[in-house]
Amino acid sequence: MRIVLLGTTVACVIGFRGELIKDLVARGHEVYAFALDYNQESSSRVAKLGAVPVNYAFSRAGLNPIGDFLNTLRLKRQLKRLGPDVVLTYFAKPVIFGTIAARLAGIRRVVGMLEGLGYVFTDDPAGESLKDRLLRHVQVSLYRLSLPLLERLIFLNRDDPKDLVERHGLRVKESTVLGGIGLDLDRFNYSVPEINPVTFLFVGRLLKEKGINEYVEAARLTKERFPETRFLVLGGLDEENPGGLSKKELMLLVERNVVEYPGYVEDVPEWIRQASVFVLPSYREGLPRSTQEAMAMGRAVITTDVPGCRETVENHDNGILVPAGDVQSLADAMAHFIENPDLVVSMGREGRRIAEERYDVRYVNSSLIAFLEGPQSVGALKNSV
């Protein structure tokens, strides 16, 4: 079969689809990986995975009706020339406009995957703006047009189909909750966590909706009681985003010894290995990859009781759930681990067990491949479960 994977950035192709590409190629399929930002080096890396890298034009975010319409027509022509048997679209804009382009190109089989609903579907503890309500209305209208064209729509958590499809009365032929996009458990291998001192780690873009503000405020409170505690922050700044932490604010936090920020790092597993507890106080996620990685490496988790995040934690078994936007509850959870360091180890061990059971890339990819290969493979998958 000729299969197109249609996403956004090359980083996502390599980081999140690399194992899937290798598995598809091993089964004899031709794979074309579409992304927006290929260069010579990234094209070479994707080619080494076994896929053909293909650039296409689209804006990653925002809505520009004329630009999106023209880019959809260009993408339609690219897909028509290629003539794939099936297209997998993933992330919001590819699921909307990539699906429309594929069907206009005469491609009968399109599978979509929404790895989260995005910030316009996120409940902000500070309240919802008129702009967010309007954007959500526009996005739902576009989903109403595109989702019925899919053979199957894949979600990562149980809340997203309720909040999108059921709440808005959208029509979908088939839907599935996958429960994660899969991890290489050999790369993210277990190690006993360091507890002297207890070290907390945040990994993610430094944005309001990721909970970075709550993390640093809870760090301040915790440092007052337990000054030896370490707080690590890994992730990129996005100062153009109104909810982003500024470089000036971040450097001030570093100068005051509230957090440690090593800047851009490539070896995330090594930093997880240095941590005792992983913290993600996000307002909403699909199913956070960073949390799955931390669990696989045996780290207890503090995260929020919101869609996507709550899927990763069995409360007080492998971590602690706290309300979104609640700095004091977050600080209390941190203090609980500092005062009970044995829980860091026992909850981390349980997190590894859950990761082995739910997030092994081999099991996840077998499901995705079955959906792409078609009804016969899906039937075989059901019979094997």
Short mmCIF file of C-alpha atoms in Angstrom, two decimals:
data_model
loop_
_atom_site.label_atom_id
_atom_site.label_comp_id
_atom_site.label_asym_id
_atom_site.label_seq_id
_atom_site.Cartn_x
_atom_site.Cartn_y
_atom_site.Cartn_z
CA MET A 1 0.00 0.00 0.00
CA ARG A 2 0.99 3.61 -0.53
CA ILE A 3 0.38 5.48 2.74
CA VAL A 4 0.56 9.23 3.44
CA LEU A 5 1.17 10.54 6.96
CA LEU A 6 0.01 14.17 6.95
CA GLY A 7 0.98 16.25 9.98
CA THR A 8 2.63 19.55 10.83
CA THR A 9 6.29 19.71 11.85
CA VAL A 10 9.23 17.51 11.02
CA ALA A 11 9.98 17.25 14.75
CA CYS A 12 6.64 15.46 15.18
CA VAL A 13 7.36 13.14 12.25
CA ILE A 14 10.70 12.09 13.74
CA GLY A 15 9.73 12.16 17.42
CA PHE A 16 6.19 10.77 17.29
CA ARG A 17 5.92 8.84 13.99
CA GLY A 18 9.41 7.39 13.59
CA GLU A 19 8.61 3.93 14.97
CA LEU A 20 5.32 3.83 13.04
CA ILE A 21 7.14 4.61 9.80
CA LYS A 22 9.68 1.84 10.42
CA ASP A 23 6.94 -0.66 11.22
CA LEU A 24 4.92 0.26 8.11
CA VAL A 25 7.98 -0.01 5.86
CA ALA A 26 8.85 -3.39 7.42
CA ARG A 27 5.39 -4.59 6.36
CA GLY A 28 6.12 -3.63 2.75
CA HIS A 29 4.24 -0.32 2.58
CA GLU A 30 5.41 2.84 0.80
CA VAL A 31 5.27 5.73 3.28
CA TYR A 32 5.20 9.44 2.40
CA ALA A 33 5.65 11.77 5.40
CA PHE A 34 4.20 15.24 4.75
CA ALA A 35 5.44 18.14 6.90
CA LEU A 36 5.65 21.93 6.72
CA ASP A 37 9.29 22.58 7.53
CA TYR A 38 11.68 20.10 5.93
CA ASN A 39 15.28 21.08 5.33
CA GLN A 40 18.15 18.99 3.95
CA GLU A 41 19.12 17.54 7.32
CA SER A 42 15.59 16.65 8.48
CA SER A 43 14.73 15.22 5.05
CA SER A 44 17.73 12.92 5.35
CA ARG A 45 16.66 11.79 8.84
CA VAL A 46 13.14 10.93 7.68
CA ALA A 47 14.50 9.14 4.60
CA LYS A 48 16.66 6.99 6.92
CA LEU A 49 13.47 5.93 8.71
CA GLY A 50 12.27 4.60 5.36
CA ALA A 51 9.75 7.29 4.37
CA VAL A 52 9.75 9.76 1.50
CA PRO A 53 9.79 13.31 2.96
CA VAL A 54 7.31 15.69 1.30
CA ASN A 55 7.02 19.42 1.98
CA TYR A 56 3.65 21.10 1.80
CA ALA A 57 2.41 24.61 2.56
CA PHE A 58 0.02 25.56 5.38
CA SER A 59 0.04 27.79 8.43
CA ARG A 60 0.31 25.72 11.61
CA ALA A 61 -2.15 27.80 13.62
CA GLY A 62 -4.74 30.52 13.19
CA LEU A 63 -7.44 30.84 10.58
CA ASN A 64 -6.90 32.63 7.28
CA PRO A 65 -9.88 31.64 5.09
CA ILE A 66 -8.37 32.63 1.74
CA GLY A 67 -4.92 31.25 2.53
CA ASP A 68 -6.33 28.01 3.95
CA PHE A 69 -8.59 27.55 0.91
CA LEU A 70 -5.71 28.06 -1.54
CA ASN A 71 -3.40 25.78 0.44
CA THR A 72 -6.10 23.09 0.52
CA LEU A 73 -6.29 23.19 -3.29
CA ARG A 74 -2.48 22.97 -3.57
CA LEU A 75 -2.42 20.02 -1.19
CA LYS A 76 -5.21 18.35 -3.18
CA ARG A 77 -3.05 18.54 -6.31
CA GLN A 78 -0.04 17.06 -4.47
CA LEU A 79 -2.11 14.17 -3.16
CA LYS A 80 -3.77 13.54 -6.51
CA ARG A 81 -0.38 13.25 -8.22
CA LEU A 82 0.80 10.83 -5.55
CA GLY A 83 -2.37 8.68 -5.52
CA PRO A 84 -2.07 7.04 -2.07
CA ASP A 85 -4.31 4.21 -0.92
CA VAL A 86 -4.87 5.79 2.49
CA VAL A 87 -4.03 9.05 4.27
CA LEU A 88 -3.50 9.48 8.02
CA THR A 89 -4.09 13.09 9.07
CA TYR A 90 -3.12 14.17 12.56
CA PHE A 91 -3.46 17.41 14.55
CA ALA A 92 -6.34 19.85 14.09
CA LYS A 93 -5.57 21.66 10.83
CA PRO A 94 -4.42 18.56 8.93
CA VAL A 95 -7.51 16.67 10.16
CA ILE A 96 -9.72 19.49 8.87
CA PHE A 97 -8.05 20.71 5.68
CA GLY A 98 -5.93 17.64 4.91
CA THR A 99 -9.02 15.45 5.03
CA ILE A 100 -10.91 17.78 2.68
CA ALA A 101 -7.91 17.93 0.31
CA ALA A 102 -7.58 14.14 0.27
CA ARG A 103 -11.23 13.57 -0.51
CA LEU A 104 -11.17 16.25 -3.23
CA ALA A 105 -8.19 14.37 -4.68
CA GLY A 106 -10.36 11.26 -4.96
CA ILE A 107 -8.73 9.35 -2.10
CA ARG A 108 -11.43 7.17 -0.59
CA ARG A 109 -9.75 6.16 2.66
CA VAL A 110 -8.75 8.86 5.16
CA VAL A 111 -8.10 8.19 8.85
CA GLY A 112 -7.88 11.15 11.24
CA MET A 113 -6.20 11.40 14.64
CA LEU A 114 -6.79 14.24 17.11
CA GLU A 115 -4.05 14.22 19.73
CA GLY A 116 -5.97 16.72 21.88
CA LEU A 117 -8.54 19.41 21.10
CA GLY A 118 -6.31 22.45 21.57
CA TYR A 119 -6.57 25.61 23.63
CA VAL A 120 -9.97 26.76 22.28
CA PHE A 121 -11.53 23.73 23.99
CA THR A 122 -9.53 24.28 27.19
CA ASP A 123 -11.25 25.50 30.35
CA ASP A 124 -9.20 28.44 31.61
CA PRO A 125 -9.51 28.86 35.41
CA ALA A 126 -9.50 32.63 34.78
CA GLY A 127 -12.53 32.39 32.48
CA GLU A 128 -13.19 32.21 28.75
CA SER A 129 -12.70 35.13 26.36
CA LEU A 130 -15.07 36.12 23.56
CA LYS A 131 -12.26 35.45 21.07
CA ASP A 132 -11.92 31.85 22.30
CA ARG A 133 -15.68 31.28 22.01
CA LEU A 134 -15.68 32.58 18.43
CA LEU A 135 -12.64 30.49 17.48
CA ARG A 136 -14.24 27.38 18.95
CA HIS A 137 -17.44 28.05 16.97
CA VAL A 138 -15.43 28.36 13.74
CA GLN A 139 -13.40 25.23 14.49
CA VAL A 140 -16.50 23.18 15.30
CA SER A 141 -18.06 24.33 12.01
CA LEU A 142 -14.98 23.15 10.13
CA TYR A 143 -15.04 19.82 11.97
CA ARG A 144 -18.71 19.49 11.04
CA LEU A 145 -17.63 19.69 7.40
CA SER A 146 -14.56 17.45 7.54
CA LEU A 147 -15.16 14.70 10.11
CA PRO A 148 -17.94 12.90 8.15
CA LEU A 149 -15.39 12.44 5.34
CA LEU A 150 -13.17 10.27 7.55
CA GLU A 151 -13.27 6.49 7.58
CA ARG A 152 -12.28 6.60 11.25
CA LEU A 153 -11.43 9.26 13.84
CA ILE A 154 -8.91 8.38 16.55
CA PHE A 155 -8.75 10.12 19.94
CA LEU A 156 -6.19 9.66 22.71
CA ASN A 157 -8.49 10.09 25.72
CA ARG A 158 -12.10 9.42 26.67
CA ASP A 159 -13.06 13.07 27.27
CA ASP A 160 -12.27 14.44 23.81
CA PRO A 161 -14.96 12.51 21.87
CA LYS A 162 -17.54 13.62 24.45
CA ASP A 163 -16.46 17.27 24.36
CA LEU A 164 -16.19 17.45 20.57
CA VAL A 165 -18.42 14.89 18.88
CA GLU A 166 -21.20 14.33 21.42
CA ARG A 167 -21.50 17.87 22.79
CA HIS A 168 -21.67 19.45 19.34
CA GLY A 169 -23.65 16.72 17.59
CA LEU A 170 -20.98 15.99 14.97
CA ARG A 171 -21.26 13.04 12.61
CA VAL A 172 -18.42 10.50 12.62
CA LYS A 173 -18.53 7.09 10.91
CA GLU A 174 -16.22 5.29 13.35
CA SER A 175 -14.28 6.55 16.36
CA THR A 176 -11.64 4.95 18.57
CA VAL A 177 -9.86 5.92 21.80
CA LEU A 178 -6.25 4.85 21.33
CA GLY A 179 -4.92 5.85 24.76
CA GLY A 180 -1.47 7.14 23.74
CA ILE A 181 0.78 7.26 20.69
CA GLY A 182 3.35 4.84 22.08
CA LEU A 183 6.82 4.88 23.63
CA ASP A 184 10.05 3.01 23.01
CA LEU A 185 10.29 1.53 26.51
CA ASP A 186 13.92 0.54 25.92
CA ARG A 187 14.89 4.18 25.39
CA PHE A 188 12.77 5.40 28.31
CA ASN A 189 13.99 2.72 30.69
CA TYR A 190 13.42 2.44 34.42
CA SER A 191 15.86 3.84 36.96
CA VAL A 192 15.51 4.32 40.71
CA PRO A 193 14.66 8.01 41.34
CA GLU A 194 17.00 10.32 43.21
CA ILE A 195 15.41 11.60 46.43
CA ASN A 196 18.25 13.55 48.05
CA PRO A 197 17.19 16.22 47.44
CA VAL A 198 13.72 15.64 46.02
CA THR A 199 13.76 17.19 42.54
CA PHE A 200 10.70 18.23 40.54
CA LEU A 201 10.67 18.48 36.74
CA PHE A 202 8.40 20.37 34.32
CA VAL A 203 8.70 19.57 30.60
CA GLY A 204 6.64 21.49 28.05
CA ARG A 205 6.25 24.77 26.25
CA LEU A 206 6.38 27.61 28.77
CA LEU A 207 2.77 28.65 28.25
CA LYS A 208 -0.06 29.54 30.60
CA GLU A 209 -2.23 26.63 29.44
CA LYS A 210 0.60 24.18 30.21
CA GLY A 211 0.52 25.33 33.84
CA ILE A 212 3.98 26.91 33.93
CA ASN A 213 2.71 29.82 36.06
CA GLU A 214 1.28 27.45 38.67
CA TYR A 215 4.49 25.41 38.63
CA VAL A 216 6.77 28.36 39.39
CA GLU A 217 4.41 29.78 42.03
CA ALA A 218 4.18 26.39 43.74
CA ALA A 219 7.98 26.20 43.54
CA ARG A 220 8.24 29.54 45.37
CA LEU A 221 5.92 28.34 48.14
CA THR A 222 7.69 25.01 48.46
CA LYS A 223 11.15 26.60 48.55
CA GLU A 224 10.08 28.65 51.58
CA ARG A 225 9.48 25.43 53.54
CA PHE A 226 12.05 23.16 51.90
CA PRO A 227 14.84 25.38 50.52
CA GLU A 228 17.01 22.44 49.42
CA THR A 229 14.36 21.22 46.93
CA ARG A 230 15.23 21.54 43.22
CA PHE A 231 12.81 22.60 40.48
CA LEU A 232 13.84 21.94 36.87
CA VAL A 233 12.18 23.50 33.82
CA LEU A 234 12.67 22.11 30.29
CA GLY A 235 10.90 23.67 27.34
CA GLY A 236 10.89 26.42 24.78
CA LEU A 237 9.89 30.03 25.30
CA ASP A 238 7.11 31.42 23.10
CA GLU A 239 7.11 35.15 23.82
CA GLU A 240 4.76 35.88 20.91
CA ASN A 241 2.05 33.92 22.71
CA PRO A 242 0.19 36.20 25.16
CA GLY A 243 0.14 33.36 27.69
CA GLY A 244 3.85 32.67 27.40
CA LEU A 245 6.44 33.15 30.12
CA SER A 246 8.89 35.84 29.01
CA LYS A 247 12.65 35.37 28.93
CA LYS A 248 13.01 38.20 31.46
CA GLU A 249 10.59 36.53 33.89
CA LEU A 250 12.33 33.19 33.49
CA MET A 251 15.82 34.60 34.04
CA LEU A 252 14.60 36.37 37.18
CA LEU A 253 13.29 33.06 38.52
CA VAL A 254 16.67 31.46 37.79
CA GLU A 255 18.58 34.32 39.47
CA ARG A 256 16.42 33.98 42.57
CA ASN A 257 17.08 30.22 42.66
CA VAL A 258 13.40 29.34 42.28
CA VAL A 259 13.96 27.16 39.20
CA GLU A 260 16.82 25.78 37.14
CA TYR A 261 16.59 26.23 33.36
CA PRO A 262 19.27 24.53 31.25
CA GLY A 263 17.93 25.94 27.98
CA TYR A 264 17.34 23.78 24.93
CA VAL A 265 18.24 20.14 25.55
CA GLU A 266 18.09 17.12 23.25
CA ASP A 267 18.55 14.30 25.77
CA VAL A 268 15.27 14.56 27.68
CA PRO A 269 15.59 11.05 29.21
CA GLU A 270 18.80 12.12 30.95
CA TRP A 271 16.96 15.03 32.61
CA ILE A 272 14.05 12.80 33.62
CA ARG A 273 16.65 10.52 35.20
CA GLN A 274 17.82 13.43 37.38
CA ALA A 275 14.28 14.10 38.63
CA SER A 276 12.33 12.55 41.48
CA VAL A 277 8.81 13.66 40.51
CA PHE A 278 7.40 14.83 37.17
CA VAL A 279 4.94 17.76 37.26
CA LEU A 280 2.49 18.81 34.52
CA PRO A 281 -0.18 21.26 35.80
CA SER A 282 -1.74 21.64 32.32
CA TYR A 283 -5.30 22.86 31.69
CA ARG A 284 -5.96 20.18 29.04
CA GLU A 285 -4.02 17.62 26.98
CA GLY A 286 -4.58 14.84 24.47
CA LEU A 287 -2.52 12.30 26.37
CA PRO A 288 0.73 14.00 27.34
CA ARG A 289 3.78 12.31 25.88
CA SER A 290 6.06 13.88 28.50
CA THR A 291 4.08 12.29 31.34
CA GLN A 292 4.19 8.89 29.65
CA GLU A 293 7.97 9.21 29.27
CA ALA A 294 8.39 10.09 32.95
CA MET A 295 6.18 7.17 34.01
CA ALA A 296 8.16 4.76 31.83
CA MET A 297 11.35 5.89 33.57
CA GLY A 298 9.84 5.27 37.00
CA ARG A 299 8.94 8.80 38.07
CA ALA A 300 5.93 9.64 40.21
CA VAL A 301 3.63 12.25 38.65
CA ILE A 302 1.75 15.31 39.84
CA THR A 303 -0.75 16.46 37.24
CA THR A 304 -4.17 18.04 36.93
CA ASP A 305 -7.60 16.42 37.04
CA VAL A 306 -8.45 17.50 33.49
CA PRO A 307 -8.98 15.70 30.15
CA GLY A 308 -5.87 13.87 29.00
CA CYS A 309 -3.86 14.44 32.16
CA ARG A 310 -6.17 12.44 34.41
CA GLU A 311 -5.81 9.46 32.05
CA THR A 312 -2.17 9.01 33.08
CA VAL A 313 -2.56 8.94 36.87
CA GLU A 314 -4.28 6.50 39.17
CA ASN A 315 -4.62 8.92 42.09
CA HIS A 316 -2.22 8.05 44.93
CA ASP A 317 -1.07 4.91 43.09
CA ASN A 318 1.42 6.34 40.59
CA GLY A 319 0.93 10.02 41.34
CA ILE A 320 -1.35 12.76 42.63
CA LEU A 321 -4.12 14.63 40.80
CA VAL A 322 -4.71 18.30 41.68
CA PRO A 323 -7.29 20.85 40.44
CA ALA A 324 -6.17 22.96 37.47
CA GLY A 325 -5.09 26.47 38.41
CA ASP A 326 -4.78 25.66 42.13
CA VAL A 327 -1.29 26.67 43.25
CA GLN A 328 -1.80 25.70 46.90
CA SER A 329 -2.97 22.17 46.03
CA LEU A 330 0.03 21.78 43.75
CA ALA A 331 2.40 22.96 46.49
CA ASP A 332 0.73 20.61 48.99
CA ALA A 333 1.27 17.66 46.63
CA MET A 334 4.93 18.61 46.28
CA ALA A 335 5.29 18.82 50.06
CA HIS A 336 3.66 15.39 50.39
CA PHE A 337 6.42 13.81 48.30
CA ILE A 338 9.17 15.72 50.12
CA GLU A 339 7.84 14.56 53.50
CA ASN A 340 7.24 10.99 52.25
CA PRO A 341 10.17 10.19 49.95
CA ASP A 342 9.36 6.47 50.01
CA LEU A 343 6.29 7.34 47.90
CA VAL A 344 8.57 8.75 45.20
CA VAL A 345 10.00 5.27 44.69
CA SER A 346 6.82 3.20 45.13
CA MET A 347 4.64 5.43 42.92
CA GLY A 348 7.39 5.61 40.33
CA ARG A 349 7.56 1.82 40.19
CA GLU A 350 3.78 1.67 39.66
CA GLY A 351 4.07 4.27 36.89
CA ARG A 352 6.53 2.04 35.05
CA ARG A 353 4.13 -0.90 35.37
CA ILE A 354 1.30 1.19 33.88
CA ALA A 355 3.54 2.40 31.04
CA GLU A 356 4.46 -1.19 30.15
CA GLU A 357 0.79 -2.15 30.16
CA ARG A 358 -0.59 0.82 28.17
CA TYR A 359 2.08 2.76 26.30
CA ASP A 360 4.42 0.26 24.61
CA VAL A 361 4.86 1.54 21.06
CA ARG A 362 4.64 -2.02 19.68
CA TYR A 363 1.07 -2.44 20.92
CA VAL A 364 -0.01 1.07 19.94
CA ASN A 365 1.45 0.79 16.44
CA SER A 366 -0.25 -2.56 15.84
CA SER A 367 -3.59 -0.76 16.32
CA LEU A 368 -2.66 2.18 14.07
CA ILE A 369 -1.38 -0.13 11.34
CA ALA A 370 -4.58 -2.17 11.48
CA PHE A 371 -6.65 1.01 11.01
CA LEU A 372 -4.52 2.03 8.02
CA GLU A 373 -4.50 -1.40 6.39
CA GLY A 374 -8.28 -1.57 6.53
CA PRO A 375 -11.26 -3.55 7.82
CA GLN A 376 -9.67 -6.99 7.45
CA SER A 377 -6.72 -6.00 9.68
CA VAL A 378 -9.05 -4.30 12.18
CA GLY A 379 -11.06 -7.51 12.40
CA ALA A 380 -7.91 -9.53 13.01
CA LEU A 381 -6.86 -7.05 15.71
CA LYS A 382 -10.21 -7.38 17.50
CA ASN A 383 -9.98 -11.16 17.40
CA SER A 384 -6.50 -11.07 18.94
CA VAL A 385 -7.56 -8.91 21.90
#
